[in-house]
């Protein structure tokens, strides 16, 4: 499903390509609603994609919360990338990143 | 009017949102009792009705407060839809419809409304189709085609719902629906109610479609396939290939249920390919699982086995599933024995991974006949231990063409790796994921203009563009067993009956090297009955070398250089190569005369194996006769090394000096050595050649050993009046400290008339490294001394560090010759202050008195051309010269002159001249030099240096007056230039010959004169240093 939603991400990115780069909103919004889940997307300026799948029954999460979660995720991801010992493309094995993601999950559930 | 629709839409939207919020709050526990009314069980699911502007039925229901949640939602949406269509925004309808359908399903779940199974599916399906048809109804074809992106969601949603309905009603199974399924179908159809009158006469109404689809298996299939294909087509057309794959996968599942795997396979392969390309592990596993089943049904054995092996090594599957797939392979391997020779070749990487490879010996070089073992670590991916019948490595053998490089020594020296070759571990089992792309190789590029070398362009070049930019081949699809070709090499390393445990396994191959050459490991192959797992290429390449070696003897000194005169250790190394040293074999050394081989009672030899491990330690027998030394070697197997040490002693050869004695007071060594003497502190060397007969060869080996003489000796003659001293300086050039004893100087030729009285300490003297020791003898004679004297200096020496040496060492000797050592003239200089003053003053003239005194009567050494004889009266011509090199004095007037010296004892000649001190203080006297003045007809080869030539030049001008033999006239400098004589032209000119230093004694050397500064110095010169 995450995989499928990449279709929409691509579509949205290419649609946004026309807009000015610096004004671009990184948050892509709801990508792919299905009966059970909502899939949200976020793409960084270097085209790194974040996808978040939320249970549809979870109504507490509004657009704004999702957006701030993505921001946090992005910041943490940037920190990981800044690690000189990290090889881009490898699996992320950062404790800080893990704990950030975990805390985000706990906060939501 | 203009704003009417929009305002109305806003109102409806608000109503909608308000209702949604109530529902959410109610779900959260907020009591809104009126909502319970909407929670009654759903009895009717007849979908949205969008054809009428206002759905009066629903409206009535709401007015009567009998509407269900679905009714209310349907009504609201139909109003919104109508308004949106009025506003020409049909695509928003599609989007909102999808949202509505999703949220309705969610809300019903939230409010816990009881819904019969399948009812919602029916409702969603009908609604989807209704919306789609409504949109189609108000737009033309082209508009729809260009806006598929908005409607495709509804299409796939409808497809999904129809699929779940099909599964629910048993329409997908092979056998068709059973009675329970039929009952359910009837219930669902009942809930649809009757068809609306508006659509009754249209053939393709959603109601009719659903009813038809649910009515029979065939109709369902037709409708489902229609919908699926439509959805796939739409997804593909707008570029959503991934979504298309997902629908395709559902379709494949459907086909599998319908038992038509060949149709399903295409979809599965397609999906798998795209998942592999993007590296999605879980979808891959899932798809593979489906594919495995499909292939099993299709009977594609190889593909099935390959997929099974991939699945068995897949960590995303549970242990049981992996075991099941592993068992599939094993059972196949054990079962199929009916067609021998038929091999199923599969790639190895899905079965096990080669981690590293390790050679023993670790440098992967082995001699002929030696045993080489190859350890490999294979990481089995299987969940259970697997017994493999055979693991083989195909080896490619090649004889090195450029054999000169691959000598045994080269090999052992250059291949110093630890012998472990690590193979890159594939981090993911997906060969085409991005990690496997070659790394970018970027290089800087500068282009300079040819004219002025300034930078023209600069950039970065990617050298492996062809690797990176080539089309991503999808050749890694799983049907083709990736063209694994089995190589049938003659050389195969085999290992039978290996059980591979899950995880890393060590497998050892042993082989005996046969032919020399290079062996490259090519393929790794694990066979399991008819199933062969093959690793087609070993990368990085691993190879081992086999060599054969000739026996060799090497002799080298243990220290940096061998010192002559003391016992030195020399290491013998015998590399046996392919030769086996038997017990009687011995080395025959023919001795050089000046080199002794010292035999000790105990000599030990150490035998090393080829890998420098100590094998044994045996004693060595050395027999020595006067010509030949025989060393009997211990028995040693081939490719071993025998090492032993012997002590050799080179007799110090006495270096003979040339006849020229060194100058008085000259410290610089002026010695000619018979050996080559390089830089100032280099040791003289002597070479000794030893020829050795080896048992393995008919030729004898000649080995040159170079010994260095640790000492350098210089001598000098010192005079004090007529007393003579000989000084010998021994300089230790080596790194060792020595003990010198019994320093002796002897005159081998003379008898008792000459006596050498030592002035040295008797006790042994210690001479440290790089230091010197001086020995002095006084020379005494009773008779008239000879013109030259041969001397031999000898000193015993031994290394200071070692205590007692077993053998007496030969003393170090040094021979030299001293000539013309007898003092003939005594030169005395004196400076007198001007008359009436006590001290000399700067700037004022002082008189310099030089008196030259002859000390002996006529001797042999005087007989040369300068000697003139008249009436028993001999005289010789001398030239004196006053030179002040330190420019303390200014010599006023002539500084040189020629005098005629009577050859008789105590004959004295006085010269007076005037000098002026330039500085105040204690000044050393100016030098007075004395030369022999030879007439111009002398054929004597001159020994004058360049300086003297210049002086000589001036002599020819000045000193014609010297003939007058009048010292006074020499001083009368005024007449010098006036008389230019015929001698000026009469070249060759007279010559000067330096008197040997031993013949002149300057008794005023070292004297100083006090000069006080002048009182009326106008200029005070201050020099600050």
PDB file of C-alpha atoms in Angstrom, chain B residues 82-198:
ATOM      1  CA  UNK B  82     -26.336  18.031  -7.886  1.00  0.00           C
ATOM      2  CA  UNK B  83     -24.990  21.402  -6.846  1.00  0.00           C
ATOM      3  CA  UNK B  84     -21.448  20.516  -7.895  1.00  0.00           C
ATOM      4  CA  UNK B  85     -22.645  19.394 -11.256  1.00  0.00           C
ATOM      5  CA  UNK B  86     -24.461  22.650 -11.613  1.00  0.00           C
ATOM      6  CA  UNK B  87     -21.206  24.357 -10.808  1.00  0.00           C
ATOM      7  CA  UNK B  88     -19.458  22.340 -13.505  1.00  0.00           C
ATOM      8  CA  UNK B  89     -17.218  20.576 -11.050  1.00  0.00           C
ATOM      9  CA  UNK B  90     -17.834  16.918 -11.773  1.00  0.00           C
ATOM     10  CA  UNK B  91     -14.358  15.826 -10.676  1.00  0.00           C
ATOM     11  CA  UNK B  92     -14.969  17.094  -7.247  1.00  0.00           C
ATOM     12  CA  UNK B  93     -17.949  14.817  -7.147  1.00  0.00           C
ATOM     13  CA  UNK B  94     -15.729  11.815  -7.723  1.00  0.00           C
ATOM     14  CA  UNK B  95     -13.337  12.875  -5.030  1.00  0.00           C
ATOM     15  CA  UNK B  96     -16.017  13.631  -2.525  1.00  0.00           C
ATOM     16  CA  UNK B  97     -17.753  10.395  -3.345  1.00  0.00           C
ATOM     17  CA  UNK B  98     -14.695   8.413  -2.437  1.00  0.00           C
ATOM     18  CA  UNK B  99     -14.316  10.334   0.802  1.00  0.00           C
ATOM     19  CA  UNK B 100     -17.988   9.872   1.595  1.00  0.00           C
ATOM     20  CA  UNK B 101     -17.881   6.166   0.993  1.00  0.00           C
ATOM     21  CA  UNK B 102     -14.812   5.768   3.170  1.00  0.00           C
ATOM     22  CA  UNK B 103     -16.171   7.889   5.956  1.00  0.00           C
ATOM     23  CA  UNK B 104     -19.566   6.187   5.873  1.00  0.00           C
ATOM     24  CA  UNK B 105     -17.962   2.827   6.296  1.00  0.00           C
ATOM     25  CA  UNK B 106     -15.913   4.235   9.153  1.00  0.00           C
ATOM     26  CA  UNK B 107     -18.866   5.879  10.799  1.00  0.00           C
ATOM     27  CA  UNK B 108     -20.963   2.748  10.695  1.00  0.00           C
ATOM     28  CA  UNK B 109     -18.111   0.946  12.356  1.00  0.00           C
ATOM     29  CA  UNK B 110     -17.733   3.699  14.903  1.00  0.00           C
ATOM     30  CA  UNK B 111     -21.403   3.799  15.785  1.00  0.00           C
ATOM     31  CA  UNK B 112     -21.469   0.022  15.926  1.00  0.00           C
ATOM     32  CA  UNK B 113     -24.426  -0.234  13.631  1.00  0.00           C
ATOM     33  CA  UNK B 114     -25.180  -3.821  12.781  1.00  0.00           C
ATOM     34  CA  UNK B 115     -24.770  -4.439   9.098  1.00  0.00           C
ATOM     35  CA  UNK B 116     -25.227  -7.819   7.391  1.00  0.00           C
ATOM     36  CA  UNK B 117     -21.982  -9.074   5.839  1.00  0.00           C
ATOM     37  CA  UNK B 118     -21.580  -7.856   2.308  1.00  0.00           C
ATOM     38  CA  UNK B 119     -24.240  -5.204   2.630  1.00  0.00           C
ATOM     39  CA  UNK B 120     -21.776  -2.372   2.803  1.00  0.00           C
ATOM     40  CA  UNK B 121     -19.853  -3.836  -0.088  1.00  0.00           C
ATOM     41  CA  UNK B 122     -22.993  -3.791  -2.131  1.00  0.00           C
ATOM     42  CA  UNK B 123     -23.718  -0.247  -1.127  1.00  0.00           C
ATOM     43  CA  UNK B 124     -20.242   0.961  -1.926  1.00  0.00           C
ATOM     44  CA  UNK B 125     -20.186  -0.874  -5.221  1.00  0.00           C
ATOM     45  CA  UNK B 126     -23.510   0.513  -6.295  1.00  0.00           C
ATOM     46  CA  UNK B 127     -22.579   3.989  -5.167  1.00  0.00           C
ATOM     47  CA  UNK B 128     -19.285   3.931  -6.984  1.00  0.00           C
ATOM     48  CA  UNK B 129     -20.888   2.889 -10.222  1.00  0.00           C
ATOM     49  CA  UNK B 130     -23.682   5.365  -9.738  1.00  0.00           C
ATOM     50  CA  UNK B 131     -21.277   8.250  -9.260  1.00  0.00           C
ATOM     51  CA  UNK B 132     -19.217   7.158 -12.187  1.00  0.00           C
ATOM     52  CA  UNK B 133     -22.198   6.844 -14.441  1.00  0.00           C
ATOM     53  CA  UNK B 134     -23.542  10.174 -13.288  1.00  0.00           C
ATOM     54  CA  UNK B 135     -20.264  11.822 -14.135  1.00  0.00           C
ATOM     55  CA  UNK B 136     -20.088  10.062 -17.435  1.00  0.00           C
ATOM     56  CA  UNK B 137     -23.595  11.240 -18.125  1.00  0.00           C
ATOM     57  CA  UNK B 138     -22.690  14.863 -17.923  1.00  0.00           C
ATOM     58  CA  UNK B 139     -19.277  14.880 -19.541  1.00  0.00           C
ATOM     59  CA  UNK B 140     -18.049  13.847 -22.904  1.00  0.00           C
ATOM     60  CA  UNK B 141     -15.575  11.088 -23.580  1.00  0.00           C
ATOM     61  CA  UNK B 142     -12.508  13.245 -24.019  1.00  0.00           C
ATOM     62  CA  UNK B 143     -13.096  15.032 -20.754  1.00  0.00           C
ATOM     63  CA  UNK B 144     -13.382  11.754 -18.946  1.00  0.00           C
ATOM     64  CA  UNK B 145     -10.275  10.375 -20.513  1.00  0.00           C
ATOM     65  CA  UNK B 146      -8.284  13.350 -19.471  1.00  0.00           C
ATOM     66  CA  UNK B 147      -9.529  13.192 -15.919  1.00  0.00           C
ATOM     67  CA  UNK B 148      -9.129   9.549 -15.195  1.00  0.00           C
ATOM     68  CA  UNK B 149      -6.949  10.442 -12.225  1.00  0.00           C
ATOM     69  CA  UNK B 150     -10.024  11.565 -10.367  1.00  0.00           C
ATOM     70  CA  UNK B 151     -12.216   8.633 -11.159  1.00  0.00           C
ATOM     71  CA  UNK B 152      -9.738   5.815 -11.023  1.00  0.00           C
ATOM     72  CA  UNK B 153     -10.032   5.641  -7.260  1.00  0.00           C
ATOM     73  CA  UNK B 154     -13.700   4.874  -7.585  1.00  0.00           C
ATOM     74  CA  UNK B 155     -13.041   2.273 -10.199  1.00  0.00           C
ATOM     75  CA  UNK B 156     -10.552   0.391  -8.143  1.00  0.00           C
ATOM     76  CA  UNK B 157     -12.718   0.764  -5.079  1.00  0.00           C
ATOM     77  CA  UNK B 158     -15.590  -0.784  -6.983  1.00  0.00           C
ATOM     78  CA  UNK B 159     -13.339  -3.578  -8.184  1.00  0.00           C
ATOM     79  CA  UNK B 160     -12.179  -4.269  -4.694  1.00  0.00           C
ATOM     80  CA  UNK B 161     -15.713  -4.387  -3.397  1.00  0.00           C
ATOM     81  CA  UNK B 162     -16.877  -6.678  -6.131  1.00  0.00           C
ATOM     82  CA  UNK B 163     -13.976  -8.968  -5.367  1.00  0.00           C
ATOM     83  CA  UNK B 164     -14.852  -9.178  -1.721  1.00  0.00           C
ATOM     84  CA  UNK B 165     -18.472  -9.792  -2.629  1.00  0.00           C
ATOM     85  CA  UNK B 166     -17.359 -12.547  -4.924  1.00  0.00           C
ATOM     86  CA  UNK B 167     -15.310 -14.180  -2.214  1.00  0.00           C
ATOM     87  CA  UNK B 168     -18.167 -13.769   0.226  1.00  0.00           C
ATOM     88  CA  UNK B 169     -20.704 -15.392  -2.037  1.00  0.00           C
ATOM     89  CA  UNK B 170     -18.465 -18.240  -3.074  1.00  0.00           C
ATOM     90  CA  UNK B 171     -18.333 -17.131  -6.672  1.00  0.00           C
ATOM     91  CA  UNK B 172     -14.577 -17.322  -6.952  1.00  0.00           C
ATOM     92  CA  UNK B 173     -14.030 -20.883  -5.895  1.00  0.00           C
ATOM     93  CA  UNK B 174     -13.557 -23.606  -8.403  1.00  0.00           C
ATOM     94  CA  UNK B 175     -16.650 -25.491  -7.476  1.00  0.00           C
ATOM     95  CA  UNK B 176     -19.003 -22.583  -7.415  1.00  0.00           C
ATOM     96  CA  UNK B 177     -21.123 -21.374  -4.518  1.00  0.00           C
ATOM     97  CA  UNK B 178     -22.534 -23.772  -1.952  1.00  0.00           C
ATOM     98  CA  UNK B 179     -25.901 -23.406  -0.348  1.00  0.00           C
ATOM     99  CA  UNK B 180     -24.708 -21.132   2.397  1.00  0.00           C
ATOM    100  CA  UNK B 181     -23.178 -18.835  -0.169  1.00  0.00           C
ATOM    101  CA  UNK B 182     -26.403 -18.863  -2.123  1.00  0.00           C
ATOM    102  CA  UNK B 183     -28.427 -17.928   0.949  1.00  0.00           C
ATOM    103  CA  UNK B 184     -26.123 -15.034   1.583  1.00  0.00           C
ATOM    104  CA  UNK B 185     -26.458 -13.915  -2.019  1.00  0.00           C
ATOM    105  CA  UNK B 186     -30.214 -13.971  -1.792  1.00  0.00           C
ATOM    106  CA  UNK B 187     -30.131 -11.916   1.396  1.00  0.00           C
ATOM    107  CA  UNK B 188     -27.886  -9.348  -0.216  1.00  0.00           C
ATOM    108  CA  UNK B 189     -30.034  -9.097  -3.299  1.00  0.00           C
ATOM    109  CA  UNK B 190     -33.075  -8.636  -1.116  1.00  0.00           C
ATOM    110  CA  UNK B 191     -31.440  -5.709   0.578  1.00  0.00           C
ATOM    111  CA  UNK B 192     -31.014  -4.000  -2.725  1.00  0.00           C
ATOM    112  CA  UNK B 193     -34.735  -3.614  -2.991  1.00  0.00           C
ATOM    113  CA  UNK B 194     -36.319  -3.128  -6.323  1.00  0.00           C
ATOM    114  CA  UNK B 195     -34.694  -1.300  -9.157  1.00  0.00           C
ATOM    115  CA  UNK B 196     -35.460   2.330  -9.408  1.00  0.00           C
ATOM    116  CA  UNK B 197     -37.846   3.273 -12.097  1.00  0.00           C
ATOM    117  CA  UNK B 198     -35.378   5.820 -13.496  1.00  0.00           C
TER     118      UNK B 198
END
